[in-house]
Each structure stands twice: as C-alpha cells, then as structure tokens.
Amino acid sequence: MPRKATEAAAIKKPAAKRTVTRRTKKREATEPIVLTWEHVATRAYYIHLEAGGDPLENWLRAERELVAA
C-alpha cells in the first residue's frame, strides 16, 4: 500500500554535513643554503668564545648546528 505524501516527506534523509576546507598559501621555493668553510669557521669561533674547549670539537659542533638549521 503506498504511503501518504506527508509520511514520505517526514522520512527524508537528513542533509549531508558540509566540510570546510581551508586554503593555505603556497610556499615559495627557496634556494638551498650553501654551507661554506667561512660559515663553519665563524660559528666555531663563537662557540670557542662561549665555552672554550677543543678546536676540533668546536668545528664539529658548528657543522652539526649549521646543518640542522
């Protein structure tokens, strides 16, 4: 037996939820930083001024810090 028009309207599916999509700004491509001997030497010098210590250890620490940045 067919349903009445009012019953069919009452059984409608709920409207689908809308999702909000946020647009993000595109990042510009940056050129990679070239790590030079001068960069490492300068950082090793400042490490030496702060803490003293072995020059080789300061050099290796400077390289690690600059590569990580």
Short mmCIF file of C-alpha atoms in Angstrom, two decimals:
data_model
loop_
_atom_site.label_atom_id
_atom_site.label_comp_id
_atom_site.label_asym_id
_atom_site.label_seq_id
_atom_site.Cartn_x
_atom_site.Cartn_y
_atom_site.Cartn_z
CA MET A 1 0.00 0.00 0.00
CA PRO A 2 1.54 3.37 -1.00
CA ARG A 3 2.45 5.82 1.73
CA LYS A 4 0.78 9.14 2.05
CA ALA A 5 2.60 12.26 0.87
CA THR A 6 3.03 13.59 4.42
CA GLU A 7 4.66 10.37 5.62
CA ALA A 8 7.10 10.35 2.71
CA ALA A 9 8.15 13.93 3.48
CA ALA A 10 8.72 13.10 7.14
CA ILE A 11 11.03 10.15 6.32
CA LYS A 12 13.52 12.21 4.27
CA LYS A 13 17.19 11.63 4.89
CA PRO A 14 19.00 14.35 6.83
CA ALA A 15 21.06 16.77 4.78
CA ALA A 16 24.71 15.83 4.39
CA LYS A 17 27.12 17.81 6.56
CA ARG A 18 29.33 20.25 4.77
CA THR A 19 33.02 20.19 5.45
CA VAL A 20 35.01 23.39 5.50
CA THR A 21 38.24 23.35 3.55
CA ARG A 22 40.83 25.96 4.41
CA ARG A 23 43.10 27.18 1.71
CA THR A 24 46.74 27.53 2.58
CA LYS A 25 49.18 29.87 0.99
CA LYS A 26 51.65 28.21 -1.32
CA ARG A 27 55.20 28.48 -0.10
CA GLU A 28 57.65 29.95 -2.50
CA ALA A 29 60.53 27.71 -3.43
CA THR A 30 63.66 28.83 -1.64
CA GLU A 31 67.16 28.21 -2.78
CA PRO A 32 69.13 25.81 -0.59
CA ILE A 33 71.70 27.43 1.67
CA VAL A 34 75.26 26.54 0.73
CA LEU A 35 77.34 25.76 3.80
CA THR A 36 80.80 27.25 3.34
CA TRP A 37 84.04 26.95 5.24
CA GLU A 38 83.60 30.55 6.40
CA HIS A 39 80.19 29.81 7.94
CA VAL A 40 81.55 26.87 9.91
CA ALA A 41 84.70 28.75 10.96
CA THR A 42 82.69 31.73 12.20
CA ARG A 43 80.31 29.56 14.21
CA ALA A 44 83.21 27.52 15.64
CA TYR A 45 84.89 30.78 16.67
CA TYR A 46 81.80 31.93 18.58
CA ILE A 47 81.46 28.52 20.23
CA HIS A 48 85.10 28.85 21.34
CA LEU A 49 84.41 32.30 22.80
CA GLU A 50 81.42 30.98 24.75
CA ALA A 51 82.83 27.72 26.08
CA GLY A 52 86.46 27.31 25.05
CA GLY A 53 87.45 23.70 24.56
CA ASP A 54 88.97 21.67 21.76
CA PRO A 55 89.01 23.41 18.34
CA LEU A 56 88.11 20.19 16.51
CA GLU A 57 85.13 19.57 18.78
CA ASN A 58 84.02 23.19 18.27
CA TRP A 59 84.31 22.74 14.50
CA LEU A 60 82.26 19.54 14.51
CA ARG A 61 79.64 21.13 16.77
CA ALA A 62 79.44 24.14 14.44
CA GLU A 63 78.89 21.86 11.44
CA ARG A 64 76.14 19.95 13.25
CA GLU A 65 74.36 23.14 14.29
CA LEU A 66 74.53 24.71 10.84
CA VAL A 67 73.35 21.59 9.02
CA ALA A 68 70.41 21.23 11.41
CA ALA A 69 69.35 24.86 10.88
#
